[in-house]
XYZ file of C-alpha atoms in Angstrom:
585
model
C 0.000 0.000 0.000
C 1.509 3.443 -1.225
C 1.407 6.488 1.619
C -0.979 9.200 0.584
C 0.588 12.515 0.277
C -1.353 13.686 3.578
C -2.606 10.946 4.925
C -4.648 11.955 8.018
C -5.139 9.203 9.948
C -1.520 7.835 9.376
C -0.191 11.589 10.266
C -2.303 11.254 13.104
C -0.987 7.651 14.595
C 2.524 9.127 14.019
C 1.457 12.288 16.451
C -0.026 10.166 19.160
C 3.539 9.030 19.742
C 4.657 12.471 21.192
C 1.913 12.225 23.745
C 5.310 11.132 26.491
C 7.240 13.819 24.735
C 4.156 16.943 25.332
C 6.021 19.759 27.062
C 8.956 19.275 24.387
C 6.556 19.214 21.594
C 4.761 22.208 22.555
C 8.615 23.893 23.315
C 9.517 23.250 19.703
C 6.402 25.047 18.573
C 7.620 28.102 20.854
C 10.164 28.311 19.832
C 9.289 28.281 16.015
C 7.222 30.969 16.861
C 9.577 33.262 18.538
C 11.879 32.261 15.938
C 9.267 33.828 13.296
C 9.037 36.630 14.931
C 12.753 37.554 15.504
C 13.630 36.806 11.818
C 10.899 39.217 10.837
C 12.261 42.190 12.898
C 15.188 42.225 11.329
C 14.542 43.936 8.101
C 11.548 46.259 9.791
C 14.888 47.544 11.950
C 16.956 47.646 9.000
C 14.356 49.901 7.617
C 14.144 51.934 10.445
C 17.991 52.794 10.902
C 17.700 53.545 7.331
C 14.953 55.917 6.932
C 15.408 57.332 10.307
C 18.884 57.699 11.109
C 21.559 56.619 8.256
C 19.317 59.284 5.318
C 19.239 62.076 8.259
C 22.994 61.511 9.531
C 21.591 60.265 13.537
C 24.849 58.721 14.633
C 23.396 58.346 17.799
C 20.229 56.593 16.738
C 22.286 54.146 14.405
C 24.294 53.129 16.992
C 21.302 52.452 19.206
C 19.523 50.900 16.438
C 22.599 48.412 15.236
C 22.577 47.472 18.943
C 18.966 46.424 18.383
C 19.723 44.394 15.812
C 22.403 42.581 17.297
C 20.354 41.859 20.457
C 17.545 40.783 17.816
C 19.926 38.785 15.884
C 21.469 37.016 19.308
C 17.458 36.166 20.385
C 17.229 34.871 16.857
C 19.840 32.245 17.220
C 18.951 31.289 20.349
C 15.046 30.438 19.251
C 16.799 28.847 16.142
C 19.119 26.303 18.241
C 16.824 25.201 20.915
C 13.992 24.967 17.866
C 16.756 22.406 16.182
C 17.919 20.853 18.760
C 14.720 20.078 20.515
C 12.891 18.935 17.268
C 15.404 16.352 16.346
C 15.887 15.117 20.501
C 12.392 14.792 20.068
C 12.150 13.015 16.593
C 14.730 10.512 18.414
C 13.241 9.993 21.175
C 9.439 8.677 19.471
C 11.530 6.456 16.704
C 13.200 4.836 20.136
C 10.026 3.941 21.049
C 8.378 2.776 18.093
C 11.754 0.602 17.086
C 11.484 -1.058 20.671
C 7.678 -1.645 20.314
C 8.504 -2.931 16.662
C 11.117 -5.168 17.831
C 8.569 -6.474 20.759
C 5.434 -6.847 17.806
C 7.903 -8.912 16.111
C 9.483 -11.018 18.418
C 5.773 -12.270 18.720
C 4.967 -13.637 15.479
C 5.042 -16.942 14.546
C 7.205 -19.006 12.784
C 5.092 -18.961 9.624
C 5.931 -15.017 9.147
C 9.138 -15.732 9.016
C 8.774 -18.468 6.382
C 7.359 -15.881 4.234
C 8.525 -12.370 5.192
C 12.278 -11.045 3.493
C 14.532 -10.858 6.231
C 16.942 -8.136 4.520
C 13.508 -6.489 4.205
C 12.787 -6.408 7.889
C 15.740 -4.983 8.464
C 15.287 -2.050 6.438
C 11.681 -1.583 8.050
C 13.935 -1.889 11.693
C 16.449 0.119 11.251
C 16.650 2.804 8.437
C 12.502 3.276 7.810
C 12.296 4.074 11.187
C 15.103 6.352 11.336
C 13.378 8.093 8.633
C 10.183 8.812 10.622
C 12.546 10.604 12.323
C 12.891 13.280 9.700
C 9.349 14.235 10.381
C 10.236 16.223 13.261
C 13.514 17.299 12.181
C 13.218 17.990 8.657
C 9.383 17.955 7.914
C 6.677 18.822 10.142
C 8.579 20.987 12.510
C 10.687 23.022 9.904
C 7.598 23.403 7.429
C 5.419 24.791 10.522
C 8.205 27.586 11.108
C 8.913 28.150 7.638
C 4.853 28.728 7.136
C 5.286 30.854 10.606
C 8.324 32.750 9.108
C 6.508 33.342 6.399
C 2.889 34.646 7.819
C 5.023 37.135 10.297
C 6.903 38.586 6.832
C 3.589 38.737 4.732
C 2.501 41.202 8.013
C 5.297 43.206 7.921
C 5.548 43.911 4.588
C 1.480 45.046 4.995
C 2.648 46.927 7.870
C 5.063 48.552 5.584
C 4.206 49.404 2.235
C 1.033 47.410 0.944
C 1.707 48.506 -2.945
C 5.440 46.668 -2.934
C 3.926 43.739 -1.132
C 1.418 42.822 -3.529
C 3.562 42.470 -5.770
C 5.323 39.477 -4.216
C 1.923 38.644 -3.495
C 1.339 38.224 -6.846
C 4.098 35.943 -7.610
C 3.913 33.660 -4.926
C 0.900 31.436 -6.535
C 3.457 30.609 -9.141
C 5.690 29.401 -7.180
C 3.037 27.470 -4.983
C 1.784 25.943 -8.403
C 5.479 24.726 -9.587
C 6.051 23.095 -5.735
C 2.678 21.391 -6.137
C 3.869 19.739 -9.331
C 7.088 19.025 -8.158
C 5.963 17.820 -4.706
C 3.618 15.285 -6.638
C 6.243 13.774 -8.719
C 8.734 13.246 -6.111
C 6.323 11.666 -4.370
C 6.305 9.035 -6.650
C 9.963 8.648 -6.791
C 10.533 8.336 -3.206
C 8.283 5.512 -2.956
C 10.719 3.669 -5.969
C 13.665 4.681 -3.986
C 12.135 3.156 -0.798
C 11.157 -0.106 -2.524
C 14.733 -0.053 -4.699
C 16.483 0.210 -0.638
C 14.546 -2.772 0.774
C 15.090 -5.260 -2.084
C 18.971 -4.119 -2.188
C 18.930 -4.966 1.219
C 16.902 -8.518 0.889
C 19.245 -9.430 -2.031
C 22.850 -8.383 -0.202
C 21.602 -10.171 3.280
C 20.305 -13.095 1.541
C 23.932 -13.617 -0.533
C 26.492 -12.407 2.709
C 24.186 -14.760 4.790
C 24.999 -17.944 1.672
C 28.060 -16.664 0.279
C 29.613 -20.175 1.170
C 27.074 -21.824 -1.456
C 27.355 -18.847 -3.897
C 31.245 -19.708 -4.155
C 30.923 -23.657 -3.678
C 28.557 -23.568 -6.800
C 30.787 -20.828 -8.485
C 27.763 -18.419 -8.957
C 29.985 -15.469 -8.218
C 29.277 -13.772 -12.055
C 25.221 -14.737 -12.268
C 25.213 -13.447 -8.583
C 27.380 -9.703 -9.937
C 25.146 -9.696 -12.761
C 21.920 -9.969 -10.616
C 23.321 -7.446 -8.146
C 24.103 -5.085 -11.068
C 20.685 -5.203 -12.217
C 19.119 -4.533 -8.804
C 21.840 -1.505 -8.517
C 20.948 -0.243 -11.523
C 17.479 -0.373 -10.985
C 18.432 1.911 -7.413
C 20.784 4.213 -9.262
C 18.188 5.000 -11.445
C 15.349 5.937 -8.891
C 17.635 7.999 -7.594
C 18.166 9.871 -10.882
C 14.968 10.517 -11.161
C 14.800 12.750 -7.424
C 17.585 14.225 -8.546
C 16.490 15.237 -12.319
C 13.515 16.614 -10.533
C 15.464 18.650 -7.936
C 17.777 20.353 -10.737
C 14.683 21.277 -12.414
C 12.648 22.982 -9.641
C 15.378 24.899 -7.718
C 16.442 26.991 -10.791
C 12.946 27.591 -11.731
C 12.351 28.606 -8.187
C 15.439 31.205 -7.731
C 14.587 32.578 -11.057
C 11.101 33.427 -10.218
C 12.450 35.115 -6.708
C 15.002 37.100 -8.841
C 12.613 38.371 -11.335
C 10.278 39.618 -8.046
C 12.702 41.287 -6.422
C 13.446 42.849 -9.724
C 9.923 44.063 -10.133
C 9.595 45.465 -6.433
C 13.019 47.205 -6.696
C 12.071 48.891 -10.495
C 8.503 49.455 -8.928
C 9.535 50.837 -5.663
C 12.625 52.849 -7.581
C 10.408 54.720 -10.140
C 8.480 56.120 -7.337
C 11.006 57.274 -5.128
C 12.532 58.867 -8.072
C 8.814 60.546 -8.829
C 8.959 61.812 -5.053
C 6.471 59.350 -3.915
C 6.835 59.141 0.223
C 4.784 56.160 0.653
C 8.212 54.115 -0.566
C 11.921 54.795 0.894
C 14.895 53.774 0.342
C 14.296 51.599 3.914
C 11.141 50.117 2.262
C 13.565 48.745 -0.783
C 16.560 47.922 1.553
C 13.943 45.843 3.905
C 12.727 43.800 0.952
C 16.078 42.454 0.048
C 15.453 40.861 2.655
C 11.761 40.367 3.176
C 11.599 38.367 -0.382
C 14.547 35.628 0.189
C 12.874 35.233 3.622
C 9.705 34.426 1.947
C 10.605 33.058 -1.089
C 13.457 30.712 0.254
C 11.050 29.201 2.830
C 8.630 28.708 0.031
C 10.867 27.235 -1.903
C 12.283 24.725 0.251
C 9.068 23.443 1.855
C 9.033 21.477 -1.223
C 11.902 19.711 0.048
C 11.293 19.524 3.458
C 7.729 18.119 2.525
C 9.615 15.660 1.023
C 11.585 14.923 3.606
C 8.035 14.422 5.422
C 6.734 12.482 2.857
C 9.395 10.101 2.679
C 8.797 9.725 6.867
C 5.393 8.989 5.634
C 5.805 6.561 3.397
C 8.514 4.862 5.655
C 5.980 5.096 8.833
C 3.672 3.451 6.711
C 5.431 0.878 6.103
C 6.730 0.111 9.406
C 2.972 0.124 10.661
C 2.170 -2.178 8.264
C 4.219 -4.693 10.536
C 2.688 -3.731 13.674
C -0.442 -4.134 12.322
C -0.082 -7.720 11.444
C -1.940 -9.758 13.925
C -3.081 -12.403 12.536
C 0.295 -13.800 12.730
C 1.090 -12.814 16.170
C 0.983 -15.705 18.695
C -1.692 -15.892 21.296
C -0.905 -17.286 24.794
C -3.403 -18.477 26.842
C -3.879 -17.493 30.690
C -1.897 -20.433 32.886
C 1.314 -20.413 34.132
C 2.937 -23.488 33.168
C 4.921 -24.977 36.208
C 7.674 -27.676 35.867
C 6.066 -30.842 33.887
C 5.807 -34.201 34.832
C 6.144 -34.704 31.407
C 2.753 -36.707 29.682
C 2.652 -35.698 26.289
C -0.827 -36.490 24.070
C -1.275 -35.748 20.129
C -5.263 -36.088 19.492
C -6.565 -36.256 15.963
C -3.417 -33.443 14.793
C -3.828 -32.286 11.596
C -1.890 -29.263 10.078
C -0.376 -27.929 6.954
C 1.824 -24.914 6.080
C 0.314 -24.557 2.827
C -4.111 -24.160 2.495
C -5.092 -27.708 1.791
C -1.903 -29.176 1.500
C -1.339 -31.276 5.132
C 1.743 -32.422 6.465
C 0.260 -34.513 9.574
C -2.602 -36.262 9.016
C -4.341 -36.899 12.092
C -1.637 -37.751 14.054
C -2.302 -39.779 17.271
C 0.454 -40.788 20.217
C 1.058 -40.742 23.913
C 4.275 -40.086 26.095
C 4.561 -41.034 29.145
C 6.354 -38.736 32.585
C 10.205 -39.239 32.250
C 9.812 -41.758 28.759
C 12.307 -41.043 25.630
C 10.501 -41.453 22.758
C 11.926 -41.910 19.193
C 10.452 -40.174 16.076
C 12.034 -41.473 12.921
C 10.863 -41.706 9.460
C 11.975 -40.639 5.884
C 12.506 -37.007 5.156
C 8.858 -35.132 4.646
C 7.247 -37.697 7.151
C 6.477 -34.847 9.293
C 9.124 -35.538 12.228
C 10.048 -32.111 12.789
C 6.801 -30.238 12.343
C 5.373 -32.620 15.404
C 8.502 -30.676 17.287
C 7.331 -27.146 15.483
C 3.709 -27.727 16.988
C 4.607 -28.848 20.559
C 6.294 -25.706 20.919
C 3.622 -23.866 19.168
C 5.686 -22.216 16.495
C 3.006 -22.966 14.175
C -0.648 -23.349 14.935
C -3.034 -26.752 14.276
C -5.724 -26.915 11.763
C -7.677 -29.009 14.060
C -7.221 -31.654 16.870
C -5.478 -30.980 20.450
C -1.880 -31.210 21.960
C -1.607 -31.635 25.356
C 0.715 -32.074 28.196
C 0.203 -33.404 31.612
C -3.369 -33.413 30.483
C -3.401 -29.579 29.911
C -4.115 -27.969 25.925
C -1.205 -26.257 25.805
C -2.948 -23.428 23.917
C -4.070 -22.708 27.759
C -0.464 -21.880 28.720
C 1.047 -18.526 28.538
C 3.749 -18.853 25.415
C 6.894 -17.803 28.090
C 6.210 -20.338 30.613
C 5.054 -23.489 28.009
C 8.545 -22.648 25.991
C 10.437 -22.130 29.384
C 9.581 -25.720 29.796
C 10.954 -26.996 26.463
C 14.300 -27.422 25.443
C 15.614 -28.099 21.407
C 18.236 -28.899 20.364
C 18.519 -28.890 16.639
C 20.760 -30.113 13.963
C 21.514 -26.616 12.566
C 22.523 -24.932 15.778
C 22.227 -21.282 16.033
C 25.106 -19.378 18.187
C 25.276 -15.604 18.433
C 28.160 -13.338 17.903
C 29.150 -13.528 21.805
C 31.108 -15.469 24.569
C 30.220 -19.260 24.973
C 29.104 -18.030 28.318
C 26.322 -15.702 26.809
C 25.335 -18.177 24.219
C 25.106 -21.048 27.012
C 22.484 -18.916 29.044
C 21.303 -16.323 26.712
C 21.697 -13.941 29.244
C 19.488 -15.586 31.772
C 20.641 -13.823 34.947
C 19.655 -16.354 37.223
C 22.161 -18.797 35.495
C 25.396 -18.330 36.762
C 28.981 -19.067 35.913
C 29.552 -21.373 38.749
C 26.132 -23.453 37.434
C 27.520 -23.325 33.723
C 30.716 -24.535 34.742
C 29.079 -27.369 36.998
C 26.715 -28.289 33.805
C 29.270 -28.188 31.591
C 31.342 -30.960 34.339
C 28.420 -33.224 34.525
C 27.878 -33.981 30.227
C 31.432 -33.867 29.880
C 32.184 -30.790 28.195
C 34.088 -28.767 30.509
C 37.500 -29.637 29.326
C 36.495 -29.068 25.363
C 35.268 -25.672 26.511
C 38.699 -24.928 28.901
C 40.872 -25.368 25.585
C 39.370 -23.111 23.651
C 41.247 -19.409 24.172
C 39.306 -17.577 26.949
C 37.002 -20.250 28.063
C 33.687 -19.681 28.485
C 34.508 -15.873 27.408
C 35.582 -17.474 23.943
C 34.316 -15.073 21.218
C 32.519 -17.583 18.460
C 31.955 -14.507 15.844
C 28.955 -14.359 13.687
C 26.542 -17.726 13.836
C 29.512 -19.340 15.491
C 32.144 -19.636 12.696
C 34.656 -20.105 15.228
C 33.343 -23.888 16.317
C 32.904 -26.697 14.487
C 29.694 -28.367 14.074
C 30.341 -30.721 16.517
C 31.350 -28.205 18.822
C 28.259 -26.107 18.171
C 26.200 -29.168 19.031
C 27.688 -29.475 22.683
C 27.505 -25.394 23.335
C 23.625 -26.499 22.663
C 23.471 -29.515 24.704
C 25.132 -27.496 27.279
C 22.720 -24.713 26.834
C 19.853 -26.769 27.141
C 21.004 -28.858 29.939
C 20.866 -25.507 31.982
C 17.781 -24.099 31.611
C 16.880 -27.286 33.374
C 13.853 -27.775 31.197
C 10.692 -30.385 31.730
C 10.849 -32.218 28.351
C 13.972 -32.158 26.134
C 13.719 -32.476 22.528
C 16.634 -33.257 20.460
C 15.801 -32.259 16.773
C 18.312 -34.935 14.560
C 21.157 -33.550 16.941
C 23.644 -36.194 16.116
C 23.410 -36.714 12.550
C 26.216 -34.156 10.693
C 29.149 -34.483 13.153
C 32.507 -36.516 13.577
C 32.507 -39.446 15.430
C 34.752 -38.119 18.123
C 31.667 -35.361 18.832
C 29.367 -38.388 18.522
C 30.713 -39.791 21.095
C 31.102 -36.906 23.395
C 27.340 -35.276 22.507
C 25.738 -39.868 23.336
C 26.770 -39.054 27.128
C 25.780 -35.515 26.974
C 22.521 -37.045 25.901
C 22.499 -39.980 28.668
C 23.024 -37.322 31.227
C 20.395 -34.373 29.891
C 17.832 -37.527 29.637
C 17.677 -39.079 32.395
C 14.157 -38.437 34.261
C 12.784 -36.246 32.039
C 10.704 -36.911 29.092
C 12.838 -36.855 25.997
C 11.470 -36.913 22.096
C 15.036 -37.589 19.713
C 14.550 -37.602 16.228
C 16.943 -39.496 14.788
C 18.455 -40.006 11.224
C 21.107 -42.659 12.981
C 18.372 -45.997 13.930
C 21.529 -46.794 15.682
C 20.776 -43.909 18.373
C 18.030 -45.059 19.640
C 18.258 -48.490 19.825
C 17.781 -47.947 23.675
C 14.383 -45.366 23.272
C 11.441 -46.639 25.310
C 9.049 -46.345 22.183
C 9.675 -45.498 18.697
C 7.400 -44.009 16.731
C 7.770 -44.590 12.805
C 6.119 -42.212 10.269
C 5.857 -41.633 6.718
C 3.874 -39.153 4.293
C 2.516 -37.410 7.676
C 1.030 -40.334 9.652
C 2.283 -42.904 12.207
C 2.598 -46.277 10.512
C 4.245 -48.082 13.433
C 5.258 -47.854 16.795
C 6.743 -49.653 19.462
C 10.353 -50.689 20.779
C 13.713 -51.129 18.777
C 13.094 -55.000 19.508
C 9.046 -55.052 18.644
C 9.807 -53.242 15.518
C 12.690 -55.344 13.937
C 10.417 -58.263 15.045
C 7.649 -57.529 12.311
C 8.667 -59.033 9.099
C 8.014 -56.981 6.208
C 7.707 -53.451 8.639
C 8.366 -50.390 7.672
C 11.727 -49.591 10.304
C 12.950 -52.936 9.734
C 13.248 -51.775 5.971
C 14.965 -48.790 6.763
C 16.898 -50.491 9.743
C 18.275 -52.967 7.918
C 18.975 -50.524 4.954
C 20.714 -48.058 6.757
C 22.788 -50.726 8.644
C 23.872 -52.408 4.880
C 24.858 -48.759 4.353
C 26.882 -48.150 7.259
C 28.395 -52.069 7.092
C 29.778 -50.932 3.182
């Protein structure tokens, strides 16, 4: 959806986000005025000294009168710093708190936003959108309020003055107003292609940083330039097109204020010449000044109302997000305590995609303390029975429930609290191991990292590493291996001490050495609590209290290691015995 030009009600949602901010708000608009007012007197005591003391020889009165002006001048800049400075503080200080409620609305959404939305995009709504709403205090609404001040104060003035010269300028001015108008309108239209050109620059570079190591592995290097050129190009150009209409509209503009104050000084010349005494040499010395001040104001609202729009279109943009609720996740009202650990899948059916289901009425029970087994072929629907318990996605229809309770009762902190993953693509942060281990949880402490780490055996890996636990693993954690990654998120999981454990195909993309080291880890983190492992390695879970064995989004078998292999033509013999052919070769 494009921004409208003036958009009232968005204008108006913007505004109520100064509400905190009221006594600076109303301090900006002071100060506008007073800075209206000072800027005005200026010229009226140029005239003054003029007339009144330079044309009769007063030394006494110019003095007094340049003194004037410099005390004028000195209020002037004062109204003109604090107007500045407060508008932008202010302009700061509401983009602070729409980026943190942004942030918030975001961090609530489930995962299947995420499937869908850009992230390169979301960035650019996070970070430089918002900082663009800023501009509407500090370059739009602000500055186009004092310039329309500035500008009402002259226009009374110059009345005050000498009505003939002014109407004159008056005269001129709907010109001027007519050519802003037109260029106001198209630039409109090019900021909204420069804001779209930003955000898919930004989708396309994080999306190839983020997979540079396939874009080189599959030597895509050239297509990739090529496809970045074309996106640049298509940038470059809506930028062009701001800036063709700038060096159009600004000439046109100073030309029309040169040719004014041409006609007001050969107007206001020929009758001082003809002895006329309503004009003076004051009158044409004070509209130097009196047209740039009115003119220049008038000019450059253009671009400060682009500046607004562009605040506009970004704030509209950036609503858009926190407006989406029907992706945002909805907790219910009970606190979920520590588990005993049942877990019950009634008549689960869901898909991703309308009409296109992944689990098909998907029926099981786990018992307190039990480690289950989920295995099947990939696109069985192993991982989205994971997705669902921790209500990343949402069913179509059936009930989950542990210890008896739906957990769409449970507030979404407390039911997650009580969860633990660990998955096969393990996510670490740009941070110490310490910080990654308890995501800065302060009620996990170094001492109980350090005793966790003892108890699965991973102490000593973590002690060789330079610094520790204060070991810096960069970006995603490039500085571990994958097997290393995987025991930072055993570790992490271990100490959030968590009610059911789930361990998401955790072993099956590591060196046998890490195997070996992450099979205690996982004896020690499962033992009395109830554990779901989905496994790609059968031989993993030989030892599982129940298996469960799905394919093509429904449970075909189930029972133990030994009651499975048992069944003659069954469906985890077939793969059992395949795998174990595969592993024997």
């Amino acid at each position: 959806m494009q921004a409208k030009a003036f958009d009232t009600h968005l204008f108006k949602r913007i505004l109520k986000y100064t509400k905190p901010y009221r006594k600076r708000y109303y301090g900006v608009i002071l100060f506008a005025v007073s800075l209206s007012v000072f800027a005005a007197l200026r010229p009226y005591l140029l005239k003054q000294t003029v007339d009144a003391y330079i044309k009769p020889k007063d030394e006494h009165g110019l003095l007094f009168y340049v003194m004037m002006m410099g005390i004028v001048l000195l209020l002037e800049t004062l109204s003109q710093f604090y107007f500045v400075y407060w508008a932008n503080w202010l302009g700061q200080d509401i983009i602070k708190d729409i980026r943190t409620k942004l942030f918030k609305h975001m961090l609530s959404f489930r995962m299947k936003y995420y499937d869908t939305a850009p992230v390169g995009q979301l960035v650019t709504r996070s970070v430089s959108d918002i900082e663009q709403i800023a501009r509407i205090f500090s370059q739009g609404l602000f500055m186009i309020f004092s310039d329309l001040m500035k500008m009402a104060v002259v226009l009374l003035f110059m009345f005050f003055m000498n009505w003939r010269l002014t109407w004159i300028v008056i005269i001129a001015m709907p010109i001027l107003v007519y050519i802003t108008r037109i260029f106001q309108r198209k630039m409109q239209v090019a900021f909204e292609e420069v804001r779209t050109q930003v955000a898919n620059m930004n989708t396309f570079v994080q999306e190839r940083v983020t997979g540079m190591k396939i874009v080189q592995l599959f030597n895509r290097e050239e297509i990739e330039y090529q496809k970045f050129k074309q996106i640049n190009e298509k940038h470059n150009k809506a930028w062009i097109k701001t800036i063709f209409y700038n060096s159009i509209f600004f000439p046109v503009a100073e030309i029309i204020s040169s040719l004014t104050l041409a006609a007001v000084v050969l107007y206001g010349g020929f009758h001082i010449l003809d002895g006329d005494k309503f004009t003076t040499f004051g009158d044409l010395f004070s509209y130097t000044m009196f047209i740039t001040m009115l003119f220049n104001p008038l000019r450059q609202i253009a671009d400060k109302f682009n500046e607004m729009q562009m605040g506009m279109i970004a704030a509209n943009r950036v609503f858009d997000i926190l407006d989406t609720d029907k992706d945002v996740q909805l907790g219910g009202t009970k606190v979920a305590g520590h588990f005993k650990g049942a877990i019950r899948f009634e008549n689960v059916r869901f898909s991703y995609i309308e009409k296109e289901e992944v689990l098909k009425g998907i029926n099981f029970n786990v018992k307190p303390g039990e480690t289950v087994a989920i295995v099947g072929a990939t696109g069985a629907g192993k991982s989205t029975i994971i997705n669902l318990l921790n209500r990343f996605y949402e069913i179509d229809s059936g009930g989950i429930y542990i210890d008896e309770h739906n957990i769409n009762d449970f507030q979404m902190e407390s039911l997650r609290k009580q969860i633990a993953i660990v998955l096969q693509d393990v996510f670490l942060f740009a941070d110490t191991i310490h910080n990654n281990i308890t995501l800065n949880n302060p009620s996990i402490s170094r001492e109980d990292v350090i005793e966790a780490a003892k108890k699965i055996g991973v102490h000593k890996f973590i002690k060789s590493l330079p610094g520790g636990y204060d070991y810096d693993v960069k970006e995603r954690g490039v500085m571990l291996s994958s097997g290393q990654r995987q025991l930072i998120a055993f570790l992490r999981a271990y100490v959030s001490n968590p009610s059911i454990l789930i361990l998401d195909e955790a072993t099956s993309s590591i060196d046998t050495y890490s195997e070996e080291l992450i099979q205690k880890a996982t004896d020690r983190i499962t033992q009395n609590r109830t554990s779901i492992i989905i496994a790609h390695r059968l031989a993993t879970i030989i030892n599982a209290d129940k298996i469960i064995v799905m394919d093509k989004g429904q449970i075909v078998e189930e029972g133990t290691h030994q009651e499975l292999i048992d069944k003659s033509d069954g469906y985890y013999k077939k793969l059992y015995i395949a795998q174990f052919m595969t592993t024997t070769e």
